[in-house]
Coordinates of N, CA, C and O in Angstrom, one line a residue:
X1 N -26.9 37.5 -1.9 CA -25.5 37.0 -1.7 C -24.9 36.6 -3.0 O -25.5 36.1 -4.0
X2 N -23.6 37.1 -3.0 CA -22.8 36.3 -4.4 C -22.8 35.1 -4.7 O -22.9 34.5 -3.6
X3 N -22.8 34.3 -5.6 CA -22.5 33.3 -6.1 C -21.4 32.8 -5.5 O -21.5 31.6 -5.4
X4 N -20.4 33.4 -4.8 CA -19.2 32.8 -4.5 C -19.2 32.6 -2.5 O -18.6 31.9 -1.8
X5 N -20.3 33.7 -2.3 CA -20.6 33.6 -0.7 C -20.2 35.1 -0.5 O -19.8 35.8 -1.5
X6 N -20.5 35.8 0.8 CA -20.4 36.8 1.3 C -18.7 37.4 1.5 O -17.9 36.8 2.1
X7 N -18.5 38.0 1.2 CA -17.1 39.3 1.1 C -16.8 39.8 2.2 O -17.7 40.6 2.7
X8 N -15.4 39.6 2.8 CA -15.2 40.3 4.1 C -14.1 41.0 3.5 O -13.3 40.4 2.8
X9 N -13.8 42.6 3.8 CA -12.9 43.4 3.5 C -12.9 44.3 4.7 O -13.9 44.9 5.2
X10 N -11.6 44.4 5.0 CA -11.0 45.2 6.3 C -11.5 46.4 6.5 O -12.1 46.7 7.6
X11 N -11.4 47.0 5.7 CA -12.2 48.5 5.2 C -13.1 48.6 4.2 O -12.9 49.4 3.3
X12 N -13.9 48.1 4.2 CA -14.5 48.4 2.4 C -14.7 49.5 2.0 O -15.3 49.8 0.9
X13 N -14.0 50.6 3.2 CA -14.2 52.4 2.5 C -12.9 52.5 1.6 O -12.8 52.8 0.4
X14 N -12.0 52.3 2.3 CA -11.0 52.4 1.5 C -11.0 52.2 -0.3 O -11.5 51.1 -0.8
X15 N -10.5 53.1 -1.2 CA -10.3 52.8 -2.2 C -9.7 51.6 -2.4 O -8.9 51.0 -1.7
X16 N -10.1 51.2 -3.7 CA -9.5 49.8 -4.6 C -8.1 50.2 -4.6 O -7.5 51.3 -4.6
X17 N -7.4 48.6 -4.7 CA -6.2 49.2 -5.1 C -6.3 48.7 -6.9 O -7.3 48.6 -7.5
X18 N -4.9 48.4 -7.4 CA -4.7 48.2 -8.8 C -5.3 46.5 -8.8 O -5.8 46.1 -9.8
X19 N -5.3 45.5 -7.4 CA -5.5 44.2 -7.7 C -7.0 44.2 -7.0 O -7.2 45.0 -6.2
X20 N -7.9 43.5 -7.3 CA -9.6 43.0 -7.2 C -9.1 41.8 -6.4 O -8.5 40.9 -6.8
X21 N -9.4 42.0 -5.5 CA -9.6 40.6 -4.4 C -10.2 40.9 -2.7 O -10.3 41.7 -1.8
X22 N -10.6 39.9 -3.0 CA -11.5 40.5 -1.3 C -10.6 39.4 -0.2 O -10.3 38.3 -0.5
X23 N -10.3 40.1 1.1 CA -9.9 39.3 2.1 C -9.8 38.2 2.5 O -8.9 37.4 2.9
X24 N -11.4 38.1 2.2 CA -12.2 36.7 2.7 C -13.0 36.4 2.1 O -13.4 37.4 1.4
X25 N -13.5 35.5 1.9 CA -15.0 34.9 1.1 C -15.6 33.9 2.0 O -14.9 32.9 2.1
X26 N -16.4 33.9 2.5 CA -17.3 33.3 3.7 C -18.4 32.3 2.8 O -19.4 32.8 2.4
X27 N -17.9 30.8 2.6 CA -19.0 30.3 2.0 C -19.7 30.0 2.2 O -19.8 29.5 3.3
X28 N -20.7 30.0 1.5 CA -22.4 29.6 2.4 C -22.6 28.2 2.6 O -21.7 27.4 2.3
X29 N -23.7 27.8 3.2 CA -24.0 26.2 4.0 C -24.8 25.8 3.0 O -25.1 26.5 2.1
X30 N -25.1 24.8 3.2 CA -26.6 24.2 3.0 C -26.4 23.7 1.8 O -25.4 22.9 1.8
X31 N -26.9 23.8 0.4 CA -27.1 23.1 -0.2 C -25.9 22.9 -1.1 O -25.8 22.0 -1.9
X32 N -24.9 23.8 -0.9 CA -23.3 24.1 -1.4 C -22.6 23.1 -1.6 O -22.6 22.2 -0.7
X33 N -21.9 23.2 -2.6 CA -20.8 22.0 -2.9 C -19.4 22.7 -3.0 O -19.2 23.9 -3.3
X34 N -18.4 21.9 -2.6 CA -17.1 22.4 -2.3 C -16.2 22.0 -3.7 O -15.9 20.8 -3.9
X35 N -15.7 23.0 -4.8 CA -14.9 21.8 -6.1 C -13.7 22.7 -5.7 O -13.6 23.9 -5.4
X36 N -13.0 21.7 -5.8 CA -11.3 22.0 -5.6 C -10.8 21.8 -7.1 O -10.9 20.7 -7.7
X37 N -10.1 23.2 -7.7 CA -9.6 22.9 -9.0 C -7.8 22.7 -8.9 O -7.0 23.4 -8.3
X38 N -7.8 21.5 -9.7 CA -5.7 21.6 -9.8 C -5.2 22.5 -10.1 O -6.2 23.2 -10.4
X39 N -4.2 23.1 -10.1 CA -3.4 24.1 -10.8 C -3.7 23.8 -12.0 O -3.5 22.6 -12.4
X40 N -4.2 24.9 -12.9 CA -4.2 25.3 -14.6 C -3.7 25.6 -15.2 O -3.5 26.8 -14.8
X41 N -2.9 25.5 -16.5 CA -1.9 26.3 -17.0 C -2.4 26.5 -18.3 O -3.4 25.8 -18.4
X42 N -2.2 27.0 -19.5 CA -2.7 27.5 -20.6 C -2.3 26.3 -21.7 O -1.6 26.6 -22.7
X43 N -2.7 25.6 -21.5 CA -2.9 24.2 -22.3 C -4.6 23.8 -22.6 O -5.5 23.9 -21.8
X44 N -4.6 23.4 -23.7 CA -5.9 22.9 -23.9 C -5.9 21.6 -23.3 O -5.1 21.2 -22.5
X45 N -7.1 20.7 -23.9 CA -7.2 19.4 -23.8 C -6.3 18.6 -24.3 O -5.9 17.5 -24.1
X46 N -6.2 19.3 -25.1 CA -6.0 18.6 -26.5 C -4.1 18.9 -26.8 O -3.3 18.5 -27.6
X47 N -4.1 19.6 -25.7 CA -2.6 19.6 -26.0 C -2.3 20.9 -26.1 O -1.5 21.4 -25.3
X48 N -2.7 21.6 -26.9 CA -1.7 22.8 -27.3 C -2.1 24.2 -26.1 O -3.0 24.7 -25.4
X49 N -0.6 24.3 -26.5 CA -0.4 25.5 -25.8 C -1.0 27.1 -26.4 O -0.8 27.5 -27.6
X50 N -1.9 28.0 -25.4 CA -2.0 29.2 -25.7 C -1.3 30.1 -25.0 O -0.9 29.9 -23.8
X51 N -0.8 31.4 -25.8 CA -0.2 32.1 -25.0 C 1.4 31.8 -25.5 O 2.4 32.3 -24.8
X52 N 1.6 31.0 -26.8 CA 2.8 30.9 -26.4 C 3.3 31.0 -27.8 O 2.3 30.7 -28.5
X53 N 4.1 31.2 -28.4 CA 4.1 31.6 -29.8 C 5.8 30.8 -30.8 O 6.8 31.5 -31.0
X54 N 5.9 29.7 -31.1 CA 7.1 29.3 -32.0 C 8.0 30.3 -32.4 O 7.3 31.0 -33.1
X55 N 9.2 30.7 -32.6 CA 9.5 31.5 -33.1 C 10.4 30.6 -34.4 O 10.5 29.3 -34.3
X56 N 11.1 31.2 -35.4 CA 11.5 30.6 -36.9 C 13.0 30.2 -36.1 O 13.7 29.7 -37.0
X57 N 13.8 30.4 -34.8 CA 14.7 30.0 -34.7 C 14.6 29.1 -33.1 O 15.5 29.0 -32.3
X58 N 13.6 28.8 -33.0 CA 13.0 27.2 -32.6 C 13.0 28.4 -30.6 O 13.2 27.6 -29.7
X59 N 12.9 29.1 -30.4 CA 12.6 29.9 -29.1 C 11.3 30.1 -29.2 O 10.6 29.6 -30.1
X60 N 10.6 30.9 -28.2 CA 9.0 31.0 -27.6 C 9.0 32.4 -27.8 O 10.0 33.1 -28.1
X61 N 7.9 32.8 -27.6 CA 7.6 34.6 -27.4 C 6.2 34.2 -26.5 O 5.2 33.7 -27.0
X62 N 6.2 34.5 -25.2 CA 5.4 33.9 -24.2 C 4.2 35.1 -23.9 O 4.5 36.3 -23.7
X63 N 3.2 34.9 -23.9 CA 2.2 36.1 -23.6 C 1.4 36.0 -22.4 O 0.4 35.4 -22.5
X64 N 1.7 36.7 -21.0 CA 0.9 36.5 -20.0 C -0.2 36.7 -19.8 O -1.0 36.2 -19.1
X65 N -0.3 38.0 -20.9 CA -2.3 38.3 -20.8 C -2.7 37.4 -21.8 O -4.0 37.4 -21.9
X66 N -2.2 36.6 -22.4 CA -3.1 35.4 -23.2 C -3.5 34.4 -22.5 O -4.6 33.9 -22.4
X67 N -2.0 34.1 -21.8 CA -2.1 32.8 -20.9 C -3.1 33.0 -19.4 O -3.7 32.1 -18.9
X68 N -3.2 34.1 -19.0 CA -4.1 34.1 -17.9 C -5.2 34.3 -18.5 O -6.2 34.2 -17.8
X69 N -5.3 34.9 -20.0 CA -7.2 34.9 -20.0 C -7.3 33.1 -20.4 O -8.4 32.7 -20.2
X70 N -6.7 32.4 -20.8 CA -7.1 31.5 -21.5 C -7.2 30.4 -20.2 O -8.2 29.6 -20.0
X71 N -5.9 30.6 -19.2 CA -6.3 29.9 -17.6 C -7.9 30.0 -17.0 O -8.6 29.1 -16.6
X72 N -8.0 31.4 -17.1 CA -9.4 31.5 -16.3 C -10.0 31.4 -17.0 O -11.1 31.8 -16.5
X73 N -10.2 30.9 -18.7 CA -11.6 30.6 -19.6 C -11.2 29.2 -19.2 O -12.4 28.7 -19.2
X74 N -10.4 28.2 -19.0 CA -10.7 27.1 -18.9 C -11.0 26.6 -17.4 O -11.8 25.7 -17.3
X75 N -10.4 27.5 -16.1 CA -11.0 27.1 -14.9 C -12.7 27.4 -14.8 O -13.4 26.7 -14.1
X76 N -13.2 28.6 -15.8 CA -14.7 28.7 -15.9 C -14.9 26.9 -16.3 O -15.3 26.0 -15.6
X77 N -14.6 27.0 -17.5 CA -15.4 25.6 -18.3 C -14.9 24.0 -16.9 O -15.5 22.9 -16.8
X78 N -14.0 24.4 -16.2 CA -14.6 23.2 -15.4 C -15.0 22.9 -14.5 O -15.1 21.7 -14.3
X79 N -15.4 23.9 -13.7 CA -16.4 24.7 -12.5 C -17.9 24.3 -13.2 O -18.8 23.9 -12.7
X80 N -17.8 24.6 -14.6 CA -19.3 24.3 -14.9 C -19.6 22.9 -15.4 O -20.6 22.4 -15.3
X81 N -18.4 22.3 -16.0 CA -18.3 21.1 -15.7 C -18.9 20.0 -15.1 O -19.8 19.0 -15.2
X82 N -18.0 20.6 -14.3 CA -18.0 19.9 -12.6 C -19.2 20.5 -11.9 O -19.4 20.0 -10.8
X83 N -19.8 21.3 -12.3 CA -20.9 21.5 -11.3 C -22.2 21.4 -12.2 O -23.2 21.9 -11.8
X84 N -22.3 20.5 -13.7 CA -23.2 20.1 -14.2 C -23.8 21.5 -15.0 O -24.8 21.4 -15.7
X85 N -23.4 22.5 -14.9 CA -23.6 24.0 -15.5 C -24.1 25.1 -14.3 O -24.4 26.2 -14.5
X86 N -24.0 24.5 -13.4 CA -24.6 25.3 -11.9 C -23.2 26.3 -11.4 O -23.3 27.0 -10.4
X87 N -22.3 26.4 -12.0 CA -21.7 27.1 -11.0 C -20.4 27.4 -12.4 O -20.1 26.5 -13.2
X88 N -19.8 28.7 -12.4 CA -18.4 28.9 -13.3 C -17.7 29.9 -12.1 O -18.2 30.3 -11.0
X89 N -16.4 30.2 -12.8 CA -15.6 30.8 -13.0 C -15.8 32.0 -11.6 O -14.8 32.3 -10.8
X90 N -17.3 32.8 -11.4 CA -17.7 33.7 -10.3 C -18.4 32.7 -9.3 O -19.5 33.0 -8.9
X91 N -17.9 31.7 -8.7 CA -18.4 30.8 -7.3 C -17.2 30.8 -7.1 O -17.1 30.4 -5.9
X92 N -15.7 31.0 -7.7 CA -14.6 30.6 -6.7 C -14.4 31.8 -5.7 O -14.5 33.0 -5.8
X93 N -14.1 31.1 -4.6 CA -13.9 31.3 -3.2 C -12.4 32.1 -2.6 O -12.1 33.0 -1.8
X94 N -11.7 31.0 -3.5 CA -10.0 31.6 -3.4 C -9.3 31.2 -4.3 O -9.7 30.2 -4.9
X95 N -7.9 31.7 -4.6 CA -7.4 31.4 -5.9 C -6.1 31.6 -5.2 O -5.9 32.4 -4.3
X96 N -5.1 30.4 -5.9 CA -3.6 31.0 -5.8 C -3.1 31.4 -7.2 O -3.5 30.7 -8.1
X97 N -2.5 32.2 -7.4 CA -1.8 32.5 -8.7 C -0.2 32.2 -8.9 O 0.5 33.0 -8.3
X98 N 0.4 31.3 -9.5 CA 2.0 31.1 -9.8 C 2.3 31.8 -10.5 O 1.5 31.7 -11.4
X99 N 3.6 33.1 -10.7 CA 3.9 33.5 -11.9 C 5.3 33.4 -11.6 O 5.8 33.4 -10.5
X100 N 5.8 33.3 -12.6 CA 7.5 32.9 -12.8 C 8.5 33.9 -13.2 O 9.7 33.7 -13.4
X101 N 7.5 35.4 -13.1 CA 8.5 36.4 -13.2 C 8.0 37.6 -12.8 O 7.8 38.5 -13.6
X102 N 7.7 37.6 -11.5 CA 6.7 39.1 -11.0 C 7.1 40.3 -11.6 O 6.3 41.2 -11.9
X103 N 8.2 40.1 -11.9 CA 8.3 41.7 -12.0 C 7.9 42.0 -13.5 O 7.5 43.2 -13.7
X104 N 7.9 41.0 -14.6 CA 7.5 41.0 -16.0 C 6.1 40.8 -16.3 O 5.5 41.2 -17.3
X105 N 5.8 40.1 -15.2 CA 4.2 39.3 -15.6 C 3.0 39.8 -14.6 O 1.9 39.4 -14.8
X106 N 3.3 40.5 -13.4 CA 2.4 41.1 -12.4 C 1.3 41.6 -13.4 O 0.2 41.2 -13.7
X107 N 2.1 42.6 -13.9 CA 1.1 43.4 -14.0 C -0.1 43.0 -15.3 O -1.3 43.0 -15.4
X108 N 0.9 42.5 -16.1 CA -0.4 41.7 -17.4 C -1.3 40.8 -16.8 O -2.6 40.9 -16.9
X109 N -0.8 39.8 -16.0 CA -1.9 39.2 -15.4 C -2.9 39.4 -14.7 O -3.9 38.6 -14.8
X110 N -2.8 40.4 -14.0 CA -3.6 41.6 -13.3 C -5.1 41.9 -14.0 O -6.3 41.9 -13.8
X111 N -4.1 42.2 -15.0 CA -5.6 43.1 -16.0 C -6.2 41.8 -16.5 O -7.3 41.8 -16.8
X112 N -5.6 40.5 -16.5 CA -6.6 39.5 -17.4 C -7.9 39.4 -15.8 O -9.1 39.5 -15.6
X113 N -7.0 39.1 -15.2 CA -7.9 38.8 -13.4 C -9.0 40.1 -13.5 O -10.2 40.0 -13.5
X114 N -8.4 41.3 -13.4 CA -9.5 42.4 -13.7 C -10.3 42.5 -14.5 O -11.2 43.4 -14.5
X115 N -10.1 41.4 -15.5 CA -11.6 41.8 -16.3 C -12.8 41.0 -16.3 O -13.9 41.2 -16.8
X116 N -12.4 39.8 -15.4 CA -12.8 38.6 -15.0 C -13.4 39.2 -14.0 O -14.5 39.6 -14.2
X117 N -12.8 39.5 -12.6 CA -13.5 40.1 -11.9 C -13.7 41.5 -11.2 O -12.9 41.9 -10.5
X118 N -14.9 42.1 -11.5 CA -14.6 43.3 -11.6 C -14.8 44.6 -10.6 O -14.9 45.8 -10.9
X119 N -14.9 44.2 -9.5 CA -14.6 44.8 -8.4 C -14.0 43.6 -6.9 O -14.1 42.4 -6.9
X120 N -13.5 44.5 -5.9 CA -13.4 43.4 -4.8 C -14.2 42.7 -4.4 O -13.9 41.6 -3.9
X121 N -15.9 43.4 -4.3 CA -16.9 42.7 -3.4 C -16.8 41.6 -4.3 O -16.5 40.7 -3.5
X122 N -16.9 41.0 -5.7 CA -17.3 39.9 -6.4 C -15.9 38.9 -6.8 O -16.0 37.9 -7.5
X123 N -14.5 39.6 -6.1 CA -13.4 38.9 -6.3 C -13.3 37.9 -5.5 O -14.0 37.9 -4.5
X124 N -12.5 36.8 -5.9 CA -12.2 35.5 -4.7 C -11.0 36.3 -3.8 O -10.3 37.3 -4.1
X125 N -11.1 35.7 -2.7 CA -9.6 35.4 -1.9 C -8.8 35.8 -2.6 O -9.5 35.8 -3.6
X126 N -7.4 36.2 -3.1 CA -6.3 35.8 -3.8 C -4.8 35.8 -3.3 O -4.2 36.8 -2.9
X127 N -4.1 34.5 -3.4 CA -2.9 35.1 -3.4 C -1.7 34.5 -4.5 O -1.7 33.4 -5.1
X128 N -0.7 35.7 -4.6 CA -0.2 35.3 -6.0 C 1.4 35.2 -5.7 O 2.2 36.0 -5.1
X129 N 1.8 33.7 -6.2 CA 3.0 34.0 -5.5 C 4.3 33.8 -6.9 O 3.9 33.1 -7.9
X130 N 5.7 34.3 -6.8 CA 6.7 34.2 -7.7 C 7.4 33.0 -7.5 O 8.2 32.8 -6.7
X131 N 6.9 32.2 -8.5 CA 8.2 30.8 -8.2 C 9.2 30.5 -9.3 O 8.8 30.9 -10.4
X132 N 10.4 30.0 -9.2 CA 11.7 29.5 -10.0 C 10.6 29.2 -11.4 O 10.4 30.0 -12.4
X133 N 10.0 27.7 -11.1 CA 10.0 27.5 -12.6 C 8.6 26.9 -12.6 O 8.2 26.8 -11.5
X134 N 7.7 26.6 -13.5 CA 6.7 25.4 -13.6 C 6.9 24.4 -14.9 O 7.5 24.5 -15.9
X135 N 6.1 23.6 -14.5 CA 6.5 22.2 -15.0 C 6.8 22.2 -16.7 O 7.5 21.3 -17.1
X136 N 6.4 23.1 -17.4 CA 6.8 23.2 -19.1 C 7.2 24.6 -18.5 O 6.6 25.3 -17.6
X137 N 8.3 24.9 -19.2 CA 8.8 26.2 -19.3 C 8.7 27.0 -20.0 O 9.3 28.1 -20.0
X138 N 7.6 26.7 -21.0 CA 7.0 27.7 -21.6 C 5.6 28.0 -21.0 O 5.0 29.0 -21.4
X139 N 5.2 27.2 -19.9 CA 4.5 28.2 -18.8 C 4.7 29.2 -18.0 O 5.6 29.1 -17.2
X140 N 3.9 30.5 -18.2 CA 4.6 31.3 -17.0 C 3.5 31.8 -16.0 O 3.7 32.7 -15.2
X141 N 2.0 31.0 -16.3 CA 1.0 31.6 -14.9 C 0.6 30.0 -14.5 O 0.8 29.0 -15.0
X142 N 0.1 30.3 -13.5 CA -1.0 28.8 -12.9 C -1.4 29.2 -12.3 O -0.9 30.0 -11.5
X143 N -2.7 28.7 -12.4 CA -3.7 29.4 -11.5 C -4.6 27.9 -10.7 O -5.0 27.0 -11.4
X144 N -4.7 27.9 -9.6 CA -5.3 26.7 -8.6 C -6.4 27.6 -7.7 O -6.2 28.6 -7.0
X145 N -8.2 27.0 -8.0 CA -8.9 27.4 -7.2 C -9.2 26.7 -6.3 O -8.5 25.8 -6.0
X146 N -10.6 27.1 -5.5 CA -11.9 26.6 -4.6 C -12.5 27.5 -5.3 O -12.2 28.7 -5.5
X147 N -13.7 26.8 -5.6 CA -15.2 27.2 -5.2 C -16.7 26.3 -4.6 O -16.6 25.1 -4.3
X148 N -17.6 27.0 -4.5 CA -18.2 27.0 -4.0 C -19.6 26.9 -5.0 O -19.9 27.7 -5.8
X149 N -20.3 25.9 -4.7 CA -21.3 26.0 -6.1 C -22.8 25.7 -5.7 O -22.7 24.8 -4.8
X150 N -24.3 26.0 -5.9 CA -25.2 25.5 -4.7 C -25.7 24.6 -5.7 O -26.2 25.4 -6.5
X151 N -26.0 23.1 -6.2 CA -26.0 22.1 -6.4 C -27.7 22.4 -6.2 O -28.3 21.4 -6.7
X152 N -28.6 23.2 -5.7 CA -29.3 22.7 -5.7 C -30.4 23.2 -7.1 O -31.6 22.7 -7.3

């Protein structure tokens, strides 16, 4: 079984499409712990922003494939965190994705999520939706999990 629990897909003959995500993720019992992550956005700890670039007449130059690899390197680091080093990044279960401009940012984000996970059987749940704005406007992904981690 995966790290994240068993994979339900409608068809699993069917070809992949362009996005990695599986239907369902069926999590396992028993010695399993449930971590619920906040929405992430490409901020460190420490404050600064990745993904996002000053420009010399005080505007941004915004990078979606920066900001979503740097989202899902920090949702890893607190799955393992949080799960004492037992569990990252491949135990989540389901994910939602915010982006603030589908039609600009679909597709870069995509490939950061694809390289992360690399087929559907080993993808979480996913769903990704287009919203107005998020909270700094120089954000333009967030990413909010579940997973699933066996503590034992």
């Amino acid at each position: 079984m995966s790290p994240n629990g068993d994979v339900f897909l409608l068809d699993p003959n069917t070809p992949p499409g362009s996005t990695r995500y599986a239907h369902a993720r069926i999590a396992p019992a028993s010695t399993h712990r449930t971590i619920y992550v906040s929405g992430i956005a490409a901020v460190t700890p420490d404050g600064k922003l990745q993904g996002a670039t000053e420009n010399a007449d005080g505007t941004w130059t915004l990078d979606i494939r920066e900001q979503t690899a740097a989202v899902l390197e920090r949702i890893d680091d607190i799955i393992r965190g949080a799960s004492k080093g037992k569990g990252g990044i491949h135990n989540v279960i389901d994910a939602v994705v915010y982006v603030t401009d589908m039609k600009a940012h679909y597709a870069g984000m995509n490939e950061e999520w694809n390289k992360v996970f690399a087929d559907r059987v080993s993808a979480p749940a996913r769903a990704t939706i287009g919203v107005k704005e998020l909270p700094d406007p120089r954000f333009i992904v967030e990413i909010k999990v579940v997973a699933v981690v066996d503590f034992e």
